[in-house]
Every structure is written in structure tokens, then in C-alpha cells.
Short mmCIF file of C-alpha atoms and ligand atoms in Angstrom, two decimals:
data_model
loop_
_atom_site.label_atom_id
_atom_site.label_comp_id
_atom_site.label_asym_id
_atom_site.label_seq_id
_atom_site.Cartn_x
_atom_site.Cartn_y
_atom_site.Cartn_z
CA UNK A 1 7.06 0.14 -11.25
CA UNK A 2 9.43 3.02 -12.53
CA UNK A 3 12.98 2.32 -12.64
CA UNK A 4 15.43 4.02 -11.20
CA UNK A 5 17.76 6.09 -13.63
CA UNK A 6 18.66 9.51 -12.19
CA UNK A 7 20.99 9.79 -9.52
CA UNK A 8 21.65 13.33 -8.32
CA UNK A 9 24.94 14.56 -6.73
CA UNK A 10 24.77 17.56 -4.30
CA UNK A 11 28.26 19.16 -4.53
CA UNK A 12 27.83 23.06 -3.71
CA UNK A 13 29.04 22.88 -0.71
CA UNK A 14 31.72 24.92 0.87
CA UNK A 15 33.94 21.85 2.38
CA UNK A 16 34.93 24.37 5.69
CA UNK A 17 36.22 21.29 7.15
CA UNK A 18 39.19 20.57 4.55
CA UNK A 19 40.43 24.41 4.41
CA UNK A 20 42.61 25.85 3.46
CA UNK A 21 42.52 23.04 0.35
CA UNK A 22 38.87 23.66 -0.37
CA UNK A 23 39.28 27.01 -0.40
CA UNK A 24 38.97 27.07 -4.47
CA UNK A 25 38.71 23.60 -5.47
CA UNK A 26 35.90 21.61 -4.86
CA UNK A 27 36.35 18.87 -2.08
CA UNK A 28 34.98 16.51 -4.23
CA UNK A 29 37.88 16.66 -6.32
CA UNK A 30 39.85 15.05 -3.43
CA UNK A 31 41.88 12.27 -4.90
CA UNK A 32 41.25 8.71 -2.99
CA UNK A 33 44.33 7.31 -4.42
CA UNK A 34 44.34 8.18 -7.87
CA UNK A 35 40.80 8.75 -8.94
CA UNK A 36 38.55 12.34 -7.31
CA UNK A 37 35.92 11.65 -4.85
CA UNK A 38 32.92 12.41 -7.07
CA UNK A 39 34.03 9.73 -9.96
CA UNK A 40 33.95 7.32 -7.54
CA UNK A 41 30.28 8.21 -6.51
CA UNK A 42 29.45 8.06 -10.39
CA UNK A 43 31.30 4.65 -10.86
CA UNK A 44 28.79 3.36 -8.16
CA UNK A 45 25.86 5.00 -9.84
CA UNK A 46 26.73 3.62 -12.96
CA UNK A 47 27.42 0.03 -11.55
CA UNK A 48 23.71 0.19 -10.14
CA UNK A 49 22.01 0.60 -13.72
CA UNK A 50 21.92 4.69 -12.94
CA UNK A 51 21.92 6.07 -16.77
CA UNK A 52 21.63 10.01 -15.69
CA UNK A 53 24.14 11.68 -13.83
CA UNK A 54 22.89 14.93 -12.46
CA UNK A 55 25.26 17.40 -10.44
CA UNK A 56 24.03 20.10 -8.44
CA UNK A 57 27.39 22.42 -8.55
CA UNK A 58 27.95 25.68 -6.80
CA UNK A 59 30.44 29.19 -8.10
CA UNK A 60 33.59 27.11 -7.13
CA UNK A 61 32.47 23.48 -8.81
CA UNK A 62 33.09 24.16 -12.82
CA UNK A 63 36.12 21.85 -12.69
CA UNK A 64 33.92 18.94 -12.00
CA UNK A 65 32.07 20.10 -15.24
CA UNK A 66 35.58 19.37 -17.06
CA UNK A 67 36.51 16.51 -14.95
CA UNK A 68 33.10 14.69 -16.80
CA UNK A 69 33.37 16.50 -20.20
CA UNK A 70 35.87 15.29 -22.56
CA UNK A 71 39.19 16.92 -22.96
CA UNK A 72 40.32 17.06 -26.83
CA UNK A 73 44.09 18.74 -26.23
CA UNK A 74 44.31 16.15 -23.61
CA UNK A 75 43.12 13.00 -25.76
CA UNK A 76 45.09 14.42 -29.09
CA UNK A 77 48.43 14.41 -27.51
CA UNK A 78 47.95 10.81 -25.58
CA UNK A 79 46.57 9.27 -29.48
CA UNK A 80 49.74 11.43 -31.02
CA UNK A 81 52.21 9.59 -27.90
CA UNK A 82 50.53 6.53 -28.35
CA UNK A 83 49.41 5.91 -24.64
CA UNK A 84 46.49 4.04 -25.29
CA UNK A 85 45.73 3.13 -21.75
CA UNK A 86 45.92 6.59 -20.60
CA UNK A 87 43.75 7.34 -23.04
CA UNK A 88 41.37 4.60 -21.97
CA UNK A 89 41.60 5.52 -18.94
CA UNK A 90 40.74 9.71 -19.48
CA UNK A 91 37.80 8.60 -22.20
CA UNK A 92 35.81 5.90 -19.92
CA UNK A 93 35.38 8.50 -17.03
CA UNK A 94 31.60 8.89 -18.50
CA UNK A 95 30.68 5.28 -20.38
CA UNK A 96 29.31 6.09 -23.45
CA UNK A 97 25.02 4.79 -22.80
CA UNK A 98 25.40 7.92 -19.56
CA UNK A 99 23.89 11.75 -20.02
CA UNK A 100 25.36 14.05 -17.13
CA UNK A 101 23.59 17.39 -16.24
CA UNK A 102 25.06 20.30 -14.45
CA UNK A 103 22.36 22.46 -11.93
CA UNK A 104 23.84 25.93 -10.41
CA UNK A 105 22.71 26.35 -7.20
CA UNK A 106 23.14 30.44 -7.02
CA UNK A 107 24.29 29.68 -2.71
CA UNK A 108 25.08 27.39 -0.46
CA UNK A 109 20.93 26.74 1.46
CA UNK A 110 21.37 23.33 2.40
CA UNK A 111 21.19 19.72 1.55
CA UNK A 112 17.23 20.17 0.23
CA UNK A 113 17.65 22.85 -1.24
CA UNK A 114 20.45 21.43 -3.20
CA UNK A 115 18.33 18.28 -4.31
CA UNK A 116 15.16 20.56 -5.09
CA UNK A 117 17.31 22.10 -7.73
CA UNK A 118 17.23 18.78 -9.72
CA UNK A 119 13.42 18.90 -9.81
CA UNK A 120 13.12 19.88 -13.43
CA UNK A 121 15.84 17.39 -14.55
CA UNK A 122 14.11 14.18 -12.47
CA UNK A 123 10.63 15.16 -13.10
CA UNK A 124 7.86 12.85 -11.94
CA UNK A 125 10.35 9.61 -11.13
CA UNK A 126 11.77 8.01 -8.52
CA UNK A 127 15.44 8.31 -7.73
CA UNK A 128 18.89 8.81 -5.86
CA UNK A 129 20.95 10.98 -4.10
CA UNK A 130 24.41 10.42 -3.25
CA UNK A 131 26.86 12.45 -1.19
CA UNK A 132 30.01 11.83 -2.46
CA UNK A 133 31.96 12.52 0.34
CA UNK A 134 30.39 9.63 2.06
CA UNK A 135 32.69 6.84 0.38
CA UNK A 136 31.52 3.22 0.48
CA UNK A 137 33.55 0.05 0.01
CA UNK A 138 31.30 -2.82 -0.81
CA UNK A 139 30.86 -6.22 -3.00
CA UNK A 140 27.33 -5.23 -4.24
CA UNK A 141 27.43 -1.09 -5.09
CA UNK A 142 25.66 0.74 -1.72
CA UNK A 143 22.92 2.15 -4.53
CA UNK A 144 22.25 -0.88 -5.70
CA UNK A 145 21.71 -2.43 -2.21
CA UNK A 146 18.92 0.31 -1.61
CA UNK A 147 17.28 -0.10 -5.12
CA UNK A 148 16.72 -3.06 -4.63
CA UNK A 149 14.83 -2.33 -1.54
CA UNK A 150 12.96 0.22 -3.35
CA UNK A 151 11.86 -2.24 -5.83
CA UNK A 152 10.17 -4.31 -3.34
CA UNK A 153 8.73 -1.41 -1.05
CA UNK A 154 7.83 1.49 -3.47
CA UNK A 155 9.15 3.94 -0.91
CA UNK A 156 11.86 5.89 0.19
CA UNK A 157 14.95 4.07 1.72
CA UNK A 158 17.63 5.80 3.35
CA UNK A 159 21.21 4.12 3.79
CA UNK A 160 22.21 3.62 7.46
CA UNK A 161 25.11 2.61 9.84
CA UNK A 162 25.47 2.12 13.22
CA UNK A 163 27.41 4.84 15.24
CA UNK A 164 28.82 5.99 18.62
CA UNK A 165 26.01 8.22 20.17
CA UNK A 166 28.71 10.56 21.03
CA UNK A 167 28.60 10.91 17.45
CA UNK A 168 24.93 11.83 17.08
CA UNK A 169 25.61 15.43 16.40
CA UNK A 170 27.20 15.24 12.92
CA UNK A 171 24.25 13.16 11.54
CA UNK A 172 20.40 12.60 10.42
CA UNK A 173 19.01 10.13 13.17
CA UNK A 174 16.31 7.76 12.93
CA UNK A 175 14.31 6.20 15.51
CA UNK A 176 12.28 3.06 14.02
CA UNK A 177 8.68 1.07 14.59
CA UNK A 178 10.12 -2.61 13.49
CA UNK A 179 13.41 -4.27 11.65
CA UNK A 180 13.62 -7.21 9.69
CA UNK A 181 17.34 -7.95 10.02
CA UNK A 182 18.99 -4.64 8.26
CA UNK A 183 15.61 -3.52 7.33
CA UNK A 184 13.97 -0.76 9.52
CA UNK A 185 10.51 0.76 9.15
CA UNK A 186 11.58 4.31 10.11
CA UNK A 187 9.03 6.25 13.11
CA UNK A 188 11.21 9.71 13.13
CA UNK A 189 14.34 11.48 12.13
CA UNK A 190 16.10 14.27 13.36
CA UNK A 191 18.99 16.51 12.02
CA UNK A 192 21.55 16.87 14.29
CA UNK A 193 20.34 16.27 17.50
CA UNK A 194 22.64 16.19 20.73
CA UNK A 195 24.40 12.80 22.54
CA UNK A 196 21.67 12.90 25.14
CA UNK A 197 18.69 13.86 22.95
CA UNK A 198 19.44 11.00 20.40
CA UNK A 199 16.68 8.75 19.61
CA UNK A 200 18.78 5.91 18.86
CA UNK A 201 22.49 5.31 17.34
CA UNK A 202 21.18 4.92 13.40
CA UNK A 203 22.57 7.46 11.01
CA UNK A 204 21.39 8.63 7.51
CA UNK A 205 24.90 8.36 5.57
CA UNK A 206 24.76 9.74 2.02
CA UNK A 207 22.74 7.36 -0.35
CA UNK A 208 19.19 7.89 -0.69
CA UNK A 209 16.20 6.60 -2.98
CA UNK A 210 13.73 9.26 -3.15
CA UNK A 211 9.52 8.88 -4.73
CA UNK A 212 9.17 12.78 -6.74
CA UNK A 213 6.68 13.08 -3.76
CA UNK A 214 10.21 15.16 -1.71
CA UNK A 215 10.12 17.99 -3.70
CA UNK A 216 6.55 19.18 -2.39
CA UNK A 217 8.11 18.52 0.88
CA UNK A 218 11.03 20.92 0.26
CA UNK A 219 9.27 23.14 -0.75
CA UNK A 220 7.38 23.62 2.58
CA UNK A 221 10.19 23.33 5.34
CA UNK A 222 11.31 26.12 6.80
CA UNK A 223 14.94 27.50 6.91
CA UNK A 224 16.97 26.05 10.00
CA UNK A 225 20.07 26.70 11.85
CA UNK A 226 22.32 28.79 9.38
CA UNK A 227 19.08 29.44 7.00
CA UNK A 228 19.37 25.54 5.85
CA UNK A 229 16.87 23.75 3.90
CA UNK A 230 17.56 20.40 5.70
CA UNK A 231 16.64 17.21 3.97
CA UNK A 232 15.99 15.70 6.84
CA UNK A 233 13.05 17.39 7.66
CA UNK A 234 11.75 17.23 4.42
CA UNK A 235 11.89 13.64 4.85
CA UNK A 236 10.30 13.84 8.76
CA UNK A 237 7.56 15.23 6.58
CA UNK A 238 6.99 12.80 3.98
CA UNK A 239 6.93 9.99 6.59
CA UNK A 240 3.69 11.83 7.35
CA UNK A 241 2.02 9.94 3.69
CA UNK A 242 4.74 7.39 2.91
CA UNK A 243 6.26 4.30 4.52
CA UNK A 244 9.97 5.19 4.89
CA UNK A 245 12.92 2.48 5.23
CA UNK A 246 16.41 2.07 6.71
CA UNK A 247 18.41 0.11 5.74
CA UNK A 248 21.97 -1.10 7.17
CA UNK A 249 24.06 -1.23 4.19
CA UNK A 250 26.83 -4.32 3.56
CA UNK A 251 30.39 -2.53 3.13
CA UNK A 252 32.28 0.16 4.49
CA UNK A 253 31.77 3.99 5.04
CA UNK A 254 34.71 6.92 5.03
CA UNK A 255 33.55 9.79 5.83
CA UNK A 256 35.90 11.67 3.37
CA UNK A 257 34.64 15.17 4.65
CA UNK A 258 36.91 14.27 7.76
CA UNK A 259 40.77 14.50 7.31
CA UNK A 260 41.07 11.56 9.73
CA UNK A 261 38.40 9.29 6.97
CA UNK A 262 40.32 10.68 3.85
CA UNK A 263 43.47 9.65 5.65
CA UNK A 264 41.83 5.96 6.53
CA UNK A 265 40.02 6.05 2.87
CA UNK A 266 43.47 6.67 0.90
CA UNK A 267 45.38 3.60 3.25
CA UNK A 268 42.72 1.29 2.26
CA UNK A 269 41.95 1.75 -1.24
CA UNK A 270 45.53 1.91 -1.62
CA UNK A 271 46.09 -1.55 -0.23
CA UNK A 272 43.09 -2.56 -2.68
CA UNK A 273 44.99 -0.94 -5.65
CA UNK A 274 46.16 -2.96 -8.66
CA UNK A 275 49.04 -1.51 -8.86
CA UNK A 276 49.94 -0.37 -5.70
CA UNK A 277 48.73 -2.83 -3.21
CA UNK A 278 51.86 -5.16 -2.76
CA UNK A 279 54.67 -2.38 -2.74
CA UNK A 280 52.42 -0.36 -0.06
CA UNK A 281 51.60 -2.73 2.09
CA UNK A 282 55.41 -3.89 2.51
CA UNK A 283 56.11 0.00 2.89
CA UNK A 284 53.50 -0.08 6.18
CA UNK A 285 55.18 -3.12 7.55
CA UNK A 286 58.51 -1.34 7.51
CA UNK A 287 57.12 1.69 9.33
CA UNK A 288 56.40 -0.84 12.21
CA UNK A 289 53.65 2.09 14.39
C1 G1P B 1 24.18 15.44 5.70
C2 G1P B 1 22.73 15.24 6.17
C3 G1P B 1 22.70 14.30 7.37
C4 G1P B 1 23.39 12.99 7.03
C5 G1P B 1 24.83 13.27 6.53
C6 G1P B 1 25.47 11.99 6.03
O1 G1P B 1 24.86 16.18 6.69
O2 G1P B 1 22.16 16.49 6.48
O3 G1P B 1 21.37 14.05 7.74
O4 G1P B 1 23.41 12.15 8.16
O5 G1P B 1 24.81 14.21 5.44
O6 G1P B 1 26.81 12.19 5.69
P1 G1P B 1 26.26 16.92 6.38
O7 G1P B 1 27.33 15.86 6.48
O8 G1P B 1 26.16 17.51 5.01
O9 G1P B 1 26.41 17.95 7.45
#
């Protein structure tokens, strides 16, 4: 059984739904509190045993190069002022045992085309995708949960929550053949589909544990809506050779892409904040909504 050490981090897309502020900085630089977006999908990777951090970055994306490279005019003054912490703080953004690795993706052609680009970088080994504006708030790291489930199954495992049907359109849906408790054996998926075409009211939300077996499956779908090289289908393909699984993750999802999940994102991992927590939550009471 191969272990799991490469997680790969699709972040060339445009963010159209946080413009004008993504108009030249990635959204993945979005600060939850204090800390971007896409450091807080690495912390997780890390925290699962993940020892390769591979970003797939479009034109727009170099600062996320910087934000994981060190920064010596930075450092030199903080050792020169003495602020160790800060300094602590700045060095520890990439723990010294992790290798990152920076794909261009030359445009913007979809979630599997974005992961195919990290072909030559996982080679022939299993391993994960996160999307980082998917933000999850949980004891045991959301990765970890579905490694785990990979260890025992030797497939693919997809991380899913329950949503309103309503909802259907903005998501990957699954229909399944039989569930153990969170577990599902997955029978279809769908990108997209409408409220009333909806199979069921499971979601794909952005952690995923792929076998190297995907990439021959990218490679044969066919561009969709907006010339996209969905994942999703990829993955409706693969169930075609491979026992797929759901599974309902323990924690909490923001869907950060959303101004209304940033919004709710910020509020609580402010009140989980060291420093903050007290002093903001006596701030809410006062506003009395
Ligand atoms: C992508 C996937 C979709 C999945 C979603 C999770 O969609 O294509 O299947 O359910 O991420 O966040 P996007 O949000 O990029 O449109």
C-alpha cells in the first residue's frame, strides 16, 4: 500500500465571484482572520502526514509563490528588531521536512485540467486534491479523515456534505449503491445538475484522494460548458474500473468562494482565535442583532 504524500492545490482560477478584489490578487490569498486561505489548506495537508505541496497556479497566482518561499529582507529586519515570534511565525509557514512545487497552467480549462497538470510531479501514486476555498473546521484534519478511508479501500474517496437540493446547481452530485454510516459506495455523479434533475442532496466539497489511474481519465473527457475539463466526469469515468467512496466528513465547511461563507468563516475562526476570541465575542454581544 502506497502512502499518501502529494497533495495538489488547484488555484488558477479566476475567483469572478469575489470581484472587484480578485481582480489581481489571487482569492486564495483571502485572509480568514489573520492567516490566507491557501495556508490554511497546507496546514491541513501537513497535519495529515502530506510531505509535498504541489500548486497548480495561473498568470495572476505568483504571490502565492512568495507567500511559501522565504522572504530574507523580511526575516533580516524582524532578527535585527528582535521579534522573534514574528519571525517564528513568517519562517514556519512551510515546516522544514515539506517540498512545495509550483505548475503554470497557461488558462483557466477547468478543475481536471488543473489537476492533470500535476501529472509529472505525482507520477504513478496515489494522492489529494484540495480546493482551498472550501474551508473545513474539524478535530481530526478533513484529509486525514479520507486517508484513512483510502487506506482501508484502495480507491478513490471523495469528501461529502449534505445540502439543500435547491443548492444542487453549484456542486458535483453523487447518487450511491449502499452506506455504512458516513460511508457511501458511490453509483453516479454529475456536475452541476439542476434542483429537479438532482440525483440526491450529496455534494463533492473540495478534498479528494485520487489512485494515478484519473489522469488517463482526463485525458479522455471532453470539454463542457465554457470549454471545461470537469473533474467530475473524469471521475463518472473511472467509476467505470474502480470502486469509488463518499464519505460525510466530521467538521464544518465555508464555502469561502461565497462572500456570505467568508463573512461566516472570518466570525468563527475569529471566536476560535487565541488572541482574539474573548474581546470579539464581547464586541458581538454589544451589537445585540
Ligand atoms: C468544484 C467541482 C464540484 C465540487 C465543488 C466543491 O466546483 O467542480 O464538483 O462540488 O468544486 O466546492 P467549483 O466550485 O469550482 O465550481
Amino acid at each position: 500500500m502506497k502512502k499518501i504524500k502529494k497533495v495538489v492545490f488547484p488555484v488558477a482560477g479566476l475567483g469572478t465571484r469575489f470581484l472587484p478584489t480578485t481582480k489581481a490578487s489571487p482569492k486564495e490569498m483571502l485572509p480568514i482572520v489573520d492567516k490566507p486561505l491557501i495556508q490554511y489548506a497546507a496546514e491541513e495537508a501537513v497535519a495529515s502526514g502530506i510531505k509535498e505541496l504541489i500548486f497548480i497556479i495561473g498568470r495572476t497566482k505568483n504571490v502565492i509563490m512568495d507567500h511559501f518561499d522565504s522572504a530574507p529582507e523580511l526575516e533580516n529586519e524582524l532578527i535585527a528588531k528582535n521579534k522573534k515570534n514574528l519571525l517564528k511565525l513568517v519562517q514556519k509557514i512551510v515546516p522544514k521536512n515539506i517540498d512545495c512545487f509550483f505548475v503554470r497552467q497557461n488558462k483557466p480549462s477547468g478543475l481536471g485540467h488543473a489537476i492533470h497538470c500535476a501529472k509529472n510531479i505525482v507520477n504513478n501514486e496515489p494522492f489529494a486534491v484540495i480546493l482551498a476555498d472550501d474551508l473545513i473546521m474539524s478535530q481530526k484534519p478533513c484529509l486525514k479523515q479520507l486517508m484513512d478511508i483510502h487506506y482501508e479501500k484502495e480507491s478513490t474517496v471523495l469528501a461529502l456534505e449534505k445540502i439543500k437540493k435547491s443548492e444542487s446547481n453549484k456542486y458535483g452530485i453523487v447518487e450511491y449503491h449502499s452506506k455504512n454510516k458516513d460511508l457511501y459506495r458511490i453509483k453516479s455523479i454529475v456536475e452541476k445538475p439542476s434542483p429537479n434533475t438532482a440525483k440526491s442532496n450529496l455534494a463533492v466539497v473540495g478534498r479528494y484522494i485520487f489512485t494515478p489511474e484519473i489522469f488517463t481519465k482526463i485525458e479522455k473527457v471532453k470539454p463542457g460548458n465554457g470549454k471545461e475539463i470537469q473533474i467530475t466526469d473524469a471521475i463518472a469515468d473511472l467509476m467505470k474500473n474502480q470502486s469509488i467512496h463518499g464519505h460525510i466528513f466530521e467538521g464544518k465547511r465555508f464555502d469561502c468562494g461565497s462572500k456570505l461563507g467568508y463573512l461566516q468563516a472570518t466570525i468563527e475562526y475569529a471566536l476560535e482565535h487565541d488572541e482574539l476570541s474573548r474581546k470579539f465575542r464581547n464586541y458581538l454581544k454589544k451589537l445585540k442583532i
